[in-house]
CSV table of C-alpha atoms in Angstrom, one decimal:
chain,number,residue,atom,x,y,z
A,16,UNK,CA,-80.8,54.1,-152.1
A,17,UNK,CA,-82.7,51.5,-154.0
A,18,UNK,CA,-84.2,48.9,-151.7
A,19,UNK,CA,-83.9,45.1,-152.2
A,20,UNK,CA,-86.3,43.6,-154.7
A,21,UNK,CA,-88.2,40.4,-154.2
A,22,UNK,CA,-86.4,37.2,-155.3
A,23,UNK,CA,-88.8,36.5,-158.2
A,24,UNK,CA,-87.7,39.7,-159.8
A,25,UNK,CA,-84.0,38.9,-159.7
A,26,UNK,CA,-83.9,38.1,-163.5
A,27,UNK,CA,-83.4,41.8,-164.4
A,28,UNK,CA,-80.7,42.2,-161.7
A,29,UNK,CA,-78.9,39.2,-162.9
A,30,UNK,CA,-79.0,40.6,-166.4
A,31,UNK,CA,-77.6,44.0,-165.2
A,32,UNK,CA,-75.0,42.1,-163.2
A,33,UNK,CA,-73.9,40.0,-166.2
A,34,UNK,CA,-73.4,43.2,-168.2
A,35,UNK,CA,-71.4,44.7,-165.3
A,36,UNK,CA,-69.1,41.6,-165.1
A,37,UNK,CA,-68.6,41.6,-168.8
A,38,UNK,CA,-67.7,45.3,-168.9
A,39,UNK,CA,-65.4,44.9,-165.9
A,40,UNK,CA,-63.6,41.9,-167.5
A,41,UNK,CA,-63.2,43.8,-170.8
A,42,UNK,CA,-61.6,46.7,-169.0
A,43,UNK,CA,-59.4,44.5,-166.8
A,44,UNK,CA,-61.1,46.1,-163.8
A,45,UNK,CA,-61.0,44.8,-160.2
A,46,UNK,CA,-62.7,46.7,-157.5
A,47,UNK,CA,-60.5,47.2,-154.5
A,48,UNK,CA,-62.7,49.6,-152.6
A,49,UNK,CA,-66.3,50.2,-152.8
A,50,UNK,CA,-67.4,53.8,-153.7
A,51,UNK,CA,-70.9,55.3,-154.0
A,52,UNK,CA,-72.1,56.6,-157.4
A,53,UNK,CA,-74.9,59.1,-157.1
A,54,UNK,CA,-77.5,59.1,-159.9
A,55,UNK,CA,-80.2,61.8,-160.0
A,56,UNK,CA,-83.3,61.1,-162.2
A,57,UNK,CA,-85.9,63.8,-163.0
A,58,UNK,CA,-89.1,62.2,-164.3
A,59,UNK,CA,-92.7,63.4,-165.1
A,60,UNK,CA,-94.5,61.4,-162.3
A,61,UNK,CA,-97.4,63.9,-162.5
A,62,UNK,CA,-98.8,66.1,-165.3
A,63,UNK,CA,-99.3,65.3,-169.0
A,64,UNK,CA,-96.1,63.3,-169.3
A,65,UNK,CA,-96.8,60.9,-166.4
A,66,UNK,CA,-97.9,58.1,-168.7
A,67,UNK,CA,-94.3,58.0,-169.8
A,68,UNK,CA,-92.6,59.0,-166.6
A,69,UNK,CA,-94.2,56.4,-164.3
A,70,UNK,CA,-93.1,53.3,-166.3
A,71,UNK,CA,-89.6,54.8,-166.4
A,72,UNK,CA,-89.6,55.1,-162.6
A,73,UNK,CA,-90.7,51.4,-162.6
A,74,UNK,CA,-87.8,50.6,-164.8
A,75,UNK,CA,-85.5,52.4,-162.4
A,76,UNK,CA,-86.9,50.4,-159.5
A,77,UNK,CA,-85.4,47.3,-161.2
A,78,UNK,CA,-81.9,48.7,-161.1
A,79,UNK,CA,-79.3,46.7,-159.1
A,80,UNK,CA,-78.0,48.2,-155.9
A,81,UNK,CA,-74.4,47.8,-157.1
A,82,UNK,CA,-72.8,48.2,-160.6
A,83,UNK,CA,-69.2,47.2,-161.3
A,84,UNK,CA,-68.7,46.8,-157.5
A,85,UNK,CA,-69.9,50.3,-156.7
A,86,UNK,CA,-72.9,51.2,-154.6
A,87,UNK,CA,-75.6,53.1,-156.5
A,88,UNK,CA,-77.3,55.9,-154.8
A,89,UNK,CA,-80.4,56.6,-157.0
A,90,UNK,CA,-82.5,59.7,-156.3
A,91,UNK,CA,-85.7,60.2,-158.2
A,92,UNK,CA,-87.6,63.5,-158.2
A,93,UNK,CA,-90.9,64.5,-159.9
A,94,UNK,CA,-90.6,67.4,-162.4
A,95,UNK,CA,-94.4,67.5,-163.0
A,96,UNK,CA,-93.9,67.5,-166.8
A,97,UNK,CA,-92.6,71.1,-166.4
A,98,UNK,CA,-89.2,72.1,-167.9
A,99,UNK,CA,-88.6,74.7,-165.2
A,100,UNK,CA,-89.0,72.1,-162.5
A,101,UNK,CA,-86.8,69.7,-164.4
A,102,UNK,CA,-84.1,72.4,-164.4
A,103,UNK,CA,-84.5,72.9,-160.6
A,104,UNK,CA,-84.3,69.1,-160.1
A,105,UNK,CA,-81.1,68.9,-162.1
A,106,UNK,CA,-79.5,71.8,-160.3
A,107,UNK,CA,-80.4,70.2,-156.9
A,108,UNK,CA,-78.8,66.9,-158.0
A,109,UNK,CA,-75.7,68.7,-159.2
A,110,UNK,CA,-75.2,71.1,-156.3
A,111,UNK,CA,-76.7,69.4,-153.2
A,112,UNK,CA,-76.3,65.7,-154.1
A,113,UNK,CA,-73.1,66.0,-156.1
A,114,UNK,CA,-74.5,63.7,-158.7
A,115,UNK,CA,-72.2,61.7,-160.9
A,116,UNK,CA,-74.9,61.1,-163.5
A,117,UNK,CA,-78.2,62.8,-164.4
A,118,UNK,CA,-81.1,60.9,-165.9
A,119,UNK,CA,-84.2,62.2,-167.7
A,120,UNK,CA,-86.5,63.7,-168.3
A,121,UNK,CA,-89.0,61.7,-170.3
A,122,UNK,CA,-90.4,64.7,-172.3
A,123,UNK,CA,-88.3,66.4,-174.9
A,124,UNK,CA,-88.6,70.0,-173.4
A,125,UNK,CA,-87.8,68.8,-169.9
A,126,UNK,CA,-85.0,66.6,-171.3
A,127,UNK,CA,-83.5,69.6,-173.0
A,128,UNK,CA,-83.7,71.5,-169.7
A,129,UNK,CA,-81.7,68.8,-167.9
A,130,UNK,CA,-79.2,68.7,-170.7
A,131,UNK,CA,-78.6,72.5,-170.3
A,132,UNK,CA,-77.7,71.9,-166.6
A,133,UNK,CA,-75.6,68.9,-167.5
A,134,UNK,CA,-73.5,71.0,-169.9
A,135,UNK,CA,-73.2,73.8,-167.4
A,136,UNK,CA,-72.1,71.6,-164.5
A,137,UNK,CA,-70.2,69.1,-166.8
A,138,UNK,CA,-72.1,66.2,-165.5
A,139,UNK,CA,-72.8,63.1,-167.7
A,140,UNK,CA,-76.5,62.9,-168.7
A,141,UNK,CA,-78.7,60.2,-170.2
A,142,UNK,CA,-81.9,61.6,-171.7
A,143,UNK,CA,-85.0,59.4,-171.7
A,144,UNK,CA,-86.6,61.4,-174.5
A,145,UNK,CA,-85.2,62.0,-178.0
A,146,UNK,CA,-83.7,65.5,-177.5
A,147,UNK,CA,-81.9,67.5,-180.1
A,148,UNK,CA,-78.1,67.6,-179.4
A,149,UNK,CA,-76.8,71.0,-180.4
A,150,UNK,CA,-73.1,71.0,-181.3
A,151,UNK,CA,-71.0,72.4,-178.5
A,152,UNK,CA,-74.0,72.7,-176.2
A,153,UNK,CA,-74.7,69.1,-175.2
A,154,UNK,CA,-71.3,67.5,-175.0
A,155,UNK,CA,-72.3,65.7,-171.7
A,156,UNK,CA,-75.7,64.4,-172.9
A,157,UNK,CA,-76.5,61.0,-174.4
A,158,UNK,CA,-79.9,59.9,-175.8
A,159,UNK,CA,-81.1,56.5,-174.6
A,160,UNK,CA,-84.2,56.1,-176.8
A,161,UNK,CA,-84.1,56.1,-180.6
A,162,UNK,CA,-83.5,59.5,-182.2
A,163,UNK,CA,-86.3,61.1,-184.2
A,164,UNK,CA,-84.1,61.0,-187.3
A,165,UNK,CA,-83.7,57.2,-187.0
A,166,UNK,CA,-87.4,56.7,-186.6
A,167,UNK,CA,-88.3,59.2,-189.3
A,168,UNK,CA,-86.1,57.2,-191.7
A,169,UNK,CA,-88.0,54.0,-190.9
A,170,UNK,CA,-91.3,55.8,-191.3
A,171,UNK,CA,-90.4,57.4,-194.6
A,172,UNK,CA,-89.2,54.0,-196.0
A,173,UNK,CA,-92.7,52.6,-195.1
A,174,UNK,CA,-94.5,55.5,-196.8
A,175,UNK,CA,-92.5,55.0,-200.0
A,176,UNK,CA,-93.3,51.3,-199.9
A,177,UNK,CA,-97.0,52.0,-199.6
A,178,UNK,CA,-96.7,54.7,-202.4
A,179,UNK,CA,-98.0,57.5,-200.2
A,180,UNK,CA,-98.0,60.8,-202.3
A,181,UNK,CA,-99.8,63.4,-200.1
A,182,UNK,CA,-99.0,63.6,-196.4
A,183,UNK,CA,-100.7,65.6,-193.7
A,184,UNK,CA,-98.9,66.3,-190.5
A,185,UNK,CA,-100.1,67.2,-187.0
A,186,UNK,CA,-97.7,67.4,-184.0
A,187,UNK,CA,-97.2,68.9,-180.6
A,188,UNK,CA,-96.5,72.6,-180.6
A,189,UNK,CA,-93.1,72.1,-178.9
A,190,UNK,CA,-89.7,70.6,-179.7
A,191,UNK,CA,-91.1,67.1,-180.1
A,192,UNK,CA,-93.4,68.1,-182.9
A,193,UNK,CA,-90.8,70.4,-184.4
A,194,UNK,CA,-88.1,67.6,-184.5
A,195,UNK,CA,-90.5,65.2,-186.2
A,196,UNK,CA,-91.6,67.7,-188.9
A,197,UNK,CA,-87.9,68.6,-189.6
A,198,UNK,CA,-86.8,64.9,-189.7
A,199,UNK,CA,-89.7,63.8,-191.9
A,200,UNK,CA,-89.2,66.7,-194.3
A,201,UNK,CA,-85.5,65.8,-194.6
A,202,UNK,CA,-86.2,62.1,-195.2
A,203,UNK,CA,-88.8,62.7,-197.8
A,204,UNK,CA,-86.7,65.2,-199.8
A,205,UNK,CA,-86.4,64.2,-203.4
A,206,UNK,CA,-89.3,61.6,-203.1
A,207,UNK,CA,-92.8,61.7,-204.5
A,208,UNK,CA,-94.2,62.3,-201.0
A,209,UNK,CA,-95.2,65.9,-200.3
A,210,UNK,CA,-96.5,67.4,-197.0
A,211,UNK,CA,-99.7,69.1,-198.0
A,212,UNK,CA,-100.9,70.2,-194.6
A,213,UNK,CA,-99.2,71.0,-191.3
A,214,UNK,CA,-101.0,71.5,-188.0
A,215,UNK,CA,-100.1,71.8,-184.4
A,216,UNK,CA,-101.7,71.2,-181.0
A,217,UNK,CA,-100.8,71.5,-177.3
A,218,UNK,CA,-100.0,68.6,-175.0
A,219,UNK,CA,-102.9,69.6,-172.7
A,220,UNK,CA,-105.4,70.3,-175.5
A,221,UNK,CA,-108.8,68.5,-175.2
A,222,UNK,CA,-109.9,69.1,-178.9
A,223,UNK,CA,-108.2,69.2,-182.3
A,224,UNK,CA,-111.4,69.5,-184.3
A,225,UNK,CA,-110.2,72.6,-186.3
A,226,UNK,CA,-106.8,71.1,-187.1
A,227,UNK,CA,-108.3,67.8,-188.2
A,228,UNK,CA,-110.8,69.5,-190.5
A,229,UNK,CA,-108.0,71.4,-192.2
A,230,UNK,CA,-106.0,68.2,-192.6
A,231,UNK,CA,-108.9,66.2,-194.1
A,232,UNK,CA,-109.7,69.1,-196.5
A,233,UNK,CA,-106.2,68.8,-198.0
A,234,UNK,CA,-107.1,65.2,-199.0
A,235,UNK,CA,-103.9,63.5,-197.9
A,236,UNK,CA,-103.2,59.8,-198.5
A,237,UNK,CA,-101.8,59.6,-195.0
A,238,UNK,CA,-101.5,61.6,-191.9
A,239,UNK,CA,-98.6,61.6,-189.4
A,240,UNK,CA,-99.3,62.4,-185.7
A,241,UNK,CA,-96.2,63.6,-183.8
A,242,UNK,CA,-97.6,63.2,-180.3
A,243,UNK,CA,-96.6,61.0,-177.3
A,244,UNK,CA,-98.2,59.2,-174.5
A,245,UNK,CA,-102.0,59.6,-174.1
A,246,UNK,CA,-101.8,62.9,-176.0
A,247,UNK,CA,-101.1,60.9,-179.2
A,248,UNK,CA,-104.6,59.5,-179.1
A,249,UNK,CA,-106.5,62.8,-179.5
A,250,UNK,CA,-105.9,63.3,-183.2
A,251,UNK,CA,-106.2,59.6,-183.8
A,252,UNK,CA,-109.8,59.5,-182.4
A,253,UNK,CA,-110.7,62.8,-184.0
A,254,UNK,CA,-109.7,61.5,-187.5
A,255,UNK,CA,-111.8,58.3,-186.9
A,256,UNK,CA,-114.8,60.4,-185.8
A,257,UNK,CA,-114.7,62.2,-189.1
A,258,UNK,CA,-114.4,58.9,-191.0
A,259,UNK,CA,-110.9,59.6,-192.4
A,260,UNK,CA,-110.0,56.5,-194.5
A,261,UNK,CA,-106.3,57.2,-195.2
A,262,UNK,CA,-103.3,55.7,-193.5
A,263,UNK,CA,-102.5,57.1,-190.1
A,264,UNK,CA,-98.9,57.1,-188.7
A,265,UNK,CA,-97.9,57.7,-185.1
A,266,UNK,CA,-94.4,58.4,-183.7
A,267,UNK,CA,-92.6,56.1,-181.3
A,268,UNK,CA,-94.0,58.2,-178.5
A,269,UNK,CA,-97.3,56.4,-178.9
A,270,UNK,CA,-96.0,52.9,-178.2
A,271,UNK,CA,-97.9,52.2,-175.0
A,272,UNK,CA,-100.9,50.3,-173.8
A,273,UNK,CA,-102.3,53.6,-172.6
A,274,UNK,CA,-102.5,54.9,-176.2
A,275,UNK,CA,-104.3,51.7,-177.3
A,276,UNK,CA,-106.7,51.9,-174.4
A,277,UNK,CA,-107.6,55.5,-174.9
A,278,UNK,CA,-107.7,55.5,-178.8
A,279,UNK,CA,-109.6,52.2,-178.7
A,280,UNK,CA,-111.0,51.1,-182.1
A,281,UNK,CA,-109.8,54.4,-183.6
A,282,UNK,CA,-106.2,53.1,-183.4
A,283,UNK,CA,-106.9,50.1,-185.7
A,284,UNK,CA,-104.5,50.1,-188.6
A,285,UNK,CA,-102.2,52.8,-187.3
A,286,UNK,CA,-98.5,52.4,-188.1
A,287,UNK,CA,-95.5,53.5,-186.1
A,288,UNK,CA,-91.8,52.9,-185.7
A,289,UNK,CA,-90.8,51.5,-182.3
A,290,UNK,CA,-87.9,49.8,-180.5
A,291,UNK,CA,-87.5,46.0,-180.4
A,292,UNK,CA,-88.6,45.8,-176.7
A,293,UNK,CA,-92.3,46.3,-177.7
A,294,UNK,CA,-92.6,42.9,-179.4
A,295,UNK,CA,-90.3,40.4,-177.5
A,296,UNK,CA,-92.1,37.3,-178.9
A,297,UNK,CA,-92.3,38.6,-182.5
A,298,UNK,CA,-88.6,39.6,-182.8
A,299,UNK,CA,-86.6,37.4,-185.2
A,300,UNK,CA,-84.4,34.9,-183.3
A,301,UNK,CA,-81.2,36.5,-184.8
A,302,UNK,CA,-82.0,40.0,-183.6
A,303,UNK,CA,-79.0,41.1,-181.3
A,304,UNK,CA,-81.5,42.4,-178.6
A,305,UNK,CA,-83.6,39.3,-178.5
A,306,UNK,CA,-82.3,37.8,-175.3
A,307,UNK,CA,-82.0,41.1,-173.5
A,308,UNK,CA,-85.6,42.0,-174.5
A,309,UNK,CA,-87.0,38.6,-173.4
A,310,UNK,CA,-85.2,38.8,-170.0
A,311,UNK,CA,-86.3,42.4,-169.3
A,312,UNK,CA,-89.9,41.9,-170.4
A,313,UNK,CA,-90.3,38.9,-168.1
A,314,UNK,CA,-88.9,40.9,-165.2
A,315,UNK,CA,-90.9,44.0,-166.0
A,316,UNK,CA,-94.2,42.4,-166.7
A,317,UNK,CA,-93.7,40.0,-163.9
A,318,UNK,CA,-93.6,42.9,-161.4
A,319,UNK,CA,-95.9,45.5,-162.9
A,320,UNK,CA,-98.4,43.4,-164.9
A,321,UNK,CA,-99.0,42.8,-168.7
A,322,UNK,CA,-100.3,46.3,-169.4
A,323,UNK,CA,-97.2,48.2,-167.9
A,324,UNK,CA,-95.5,50.6,-170.2
A,325,UNK,CA,-92.5,48.5,-171.1
A,326,UNK,CA,-91.3,50.7,-174.0
A,327,UNK,CA,-90.6,53.6,-171.5
A,328,UNK,CA,-89.5,51.3,-168.7
A,329,UNK,CA,-86.9,49.9,-171.0
A,330,UNK,CA,-85.1,53.2,-171.3
A,331,UNK,CA,-84.3,53.0,-167.7
A,332,UNK,CA,-82.8,49.5,-168.1
A,333,UNK,CA,-80.7,50.5,-171.1
A,334,UNK,CA,-79.3,53.3,-169.0
A,335,UNK,CA,-78.1,50.5,-166.6
A,336,UNK,CA,-76.5,48.6,-169.5
A,337,UNK,CA,-74.7,51.7,-170.7
A,338,UNK,CA,-73.5,52.6,-167.2
A,339,UNK,CA,-72.4,49.0,-166.6
A,340,UNK,CA,-70.2,49.1,-169.7
A,341,UNK,CA,-68.7,52.5,-168.9
A,342,UNK,CA,-68.2,52.5,-165.1
A,343,UNK,CA,-65.2,50.3,-164.8
A,344,UNK,CA,-63.1,52.6,-167.0
A,345,UNK,CA,-64.2,55.7,-165.2
A,346,UNK,CA,-63.6,54.2,-161.7
A,347,UNK,CA,-60.1,53.3,-162.8
A,348,UNK,CA,-59.3,57.0,-163.4
A,349,UNK,CA,-61.1,58.9,-160.6
A,350,UNK,CA,-63.2,58.7,-157.5
A,351,UNK,CA,-67.0,59.2,-157.7
A,352,UNK,CA,-68.2,62.6,-156.4
A,353,UNK,CA,-65.4,64.5,-158.2
A,354,UNK,CA,-65.3,66.6,-161.4
A,355,UNK,CA,-62.5,64.2,-162.6
A,356,UNK,CA,-64.8,61.2,-162.3
A,357,UNK,CA,-67.7,62.9,-164.1
A,358,UNK,CA,-65.4,63.8,-167.0
A,359,UNK,CA,-64.0,60.2,-167.0
A,360,UNK,CA,-67.5,58.8,-167.0
A,361,UNK,CA,-68.5,61.0,-169.9
A,362,UNK,CA,-65.4,59.8,-171.9
A,363,UNK,CA,-66.1,56.2,-171.0
A,364,UNK,CA,-69.7,56.4,-172.3
A,365,UNK,CA,-68.4,57.9,-175.5
A,366,UNK,CA,-66.1,54.9,-175.9
A,367,UNK,CA,-68.8,52.3,-175.3
A,368,UNK,CA,-69.2,49.8,-178.2
A,369,UNK,CA,-71.7,47.1,-179.0
A,370,UNK,CA,-73.8,47.5,-175.8
A,371,UNK,CA,-76.8,45.3,-176.4
A,372,UNK,CA,-79.9,46.9,-174.9
A,373,UNK,CA,-83.7,46.6,-175.2
A,374,UNK,CA,-83.8,49.4,-177.7
A,375,UNK,CA,-81.0,48.0,-179.9
A,376,UNK,CA,-77.2,48.0,-179.9
A,377,UNK,CA,-75.4,51.2,-178.7
A,378,UNK,CA,-72.2,52.4,-180.2
A,379,UNK,CA,-71.3,55.9,-179.0
A,380,UNK,CA,-68.5,58.1,-180.1
A,381,UNK,CA,-67.4,61.7,-179.6
A,382,UNK,CA,-69.4,62.6,-182.7
A,383,UNK,CA,-72.4,60.4,-182.0
A,384,UNK,CA,-74.3,60.6,-178.7
A,385,UNK,CA,-77.4,58.9,-180.0
A,386,UNK,CA,-75.7,55.5,-180.4
A,387,UNK,CA,-78.4,53.4,-182.0
A,388,UNK,CA,-78.6,52.3,-185.7
A,389,UNK,CA,-81.3,50.7,-187.8
A,390,UNK,CA,-81.4,47.7,-185.6
A,391,UNK,CA,-83.2,49.9,-183.1
A,392,UNK,CA,-86.2,50.6,-185.3
A,393,UNK,CA,-89.0,48.2,-186.3
A,394,UNK,CA,-92.4,49.1,-187.9
A,395,UNK,CA,-95.5,47.9,-186.1
A,396,UNK,CA,-99.2,48.1,-186.8
A,397,UNK,CA,-102.2,48.1,-184.5
A,398,UNK,CA,-104.3,45.0,-185.2
A,399,UNK,CA,-107.2,43.9,-183.1
A,400,UNK,CA,-106.2,46.3,-180.3
A,401,UNK,CA,-102.6,45.1,-180.1
A,402,UNK,CA,-99.2,45.5,-181.8
A,403,UNK,CA,-98.2,43.4,-184.8
A,404,UNK,CA,-94.7,43.4,-186.5
A,405,UNK,CA,-94.7,44.7,-190.0
A,406,UNK,CA,-92.5,42.4,-192.0
């Protein structure tokens, strides 16, 4: 069970509570008896994905102890950045803890592993990494962060604006890199932008010299790096060491202070698509996520400091907002801890509309378990070691 937070961090709880009250009122829900909703979160708290998993755990620590009048029993396990361990965690949640909702993981391969268990056990699942949702095989999974296709669309638009013609690509040799290559290829079809070089590297690699030399030899106008966390900095620094002068793009997996710290001056000028939460002060006043982003950023930075990984911590908060909107309808149909409740919760999440989160506005449906639209993607540039909104 989540412990009580210090009073000065109540802003985030008040925000979650306000979402809960609004959702309950909309559903005409009145809690007559308090039940316990069990939530199991598998995160990479150690291993290569820990730079993403740790801030997500911090975001979970800001969850309220009750949502829609129901006590929340939150259990967090480390999957060590290993899909096999993520599978074991998800099975433990489902069989031993009788979880009503699964969360995680923060890496695409591990998130896919949790999704498989969610489908098998018919347990609602919110992924904290952009996982591919295969028709008929992921009916219980919802993706909290922006989909790769949404971010690829924003990136391709920027490339066309800058009149990029020849593009080099280097990405993780796993589903994250594969998703990005497929999405960019699709978005650039029919345009003047051609991918002239395609290289891969592992998450735990310590050198990409060979791949970078091949990329540069193709003389691309720009190079896209499909990495995440601190691993996204490796090609960035290698390109700078070889004095590459073209434009470098990163994926939204690089949106962290850790990336800026490790890449250092090599990151200057890099462009990437990201969610609204990264730039609370630079967001236009009419952006629908402006207030939510401001409130969450004050609570998150207030507790964990100005260098905390807010982009990834924000996924945890958005899961709260989605659950707050869906829980009243599910509780009205069945009791937590039962198969009927899990199905009702899945259906209620599918029916969620206009849920304002830190990543944008969620509108789910039976056909769309990603939920976010163009309002969830902004382009930013690294300027003087920090993020700057591209207008």
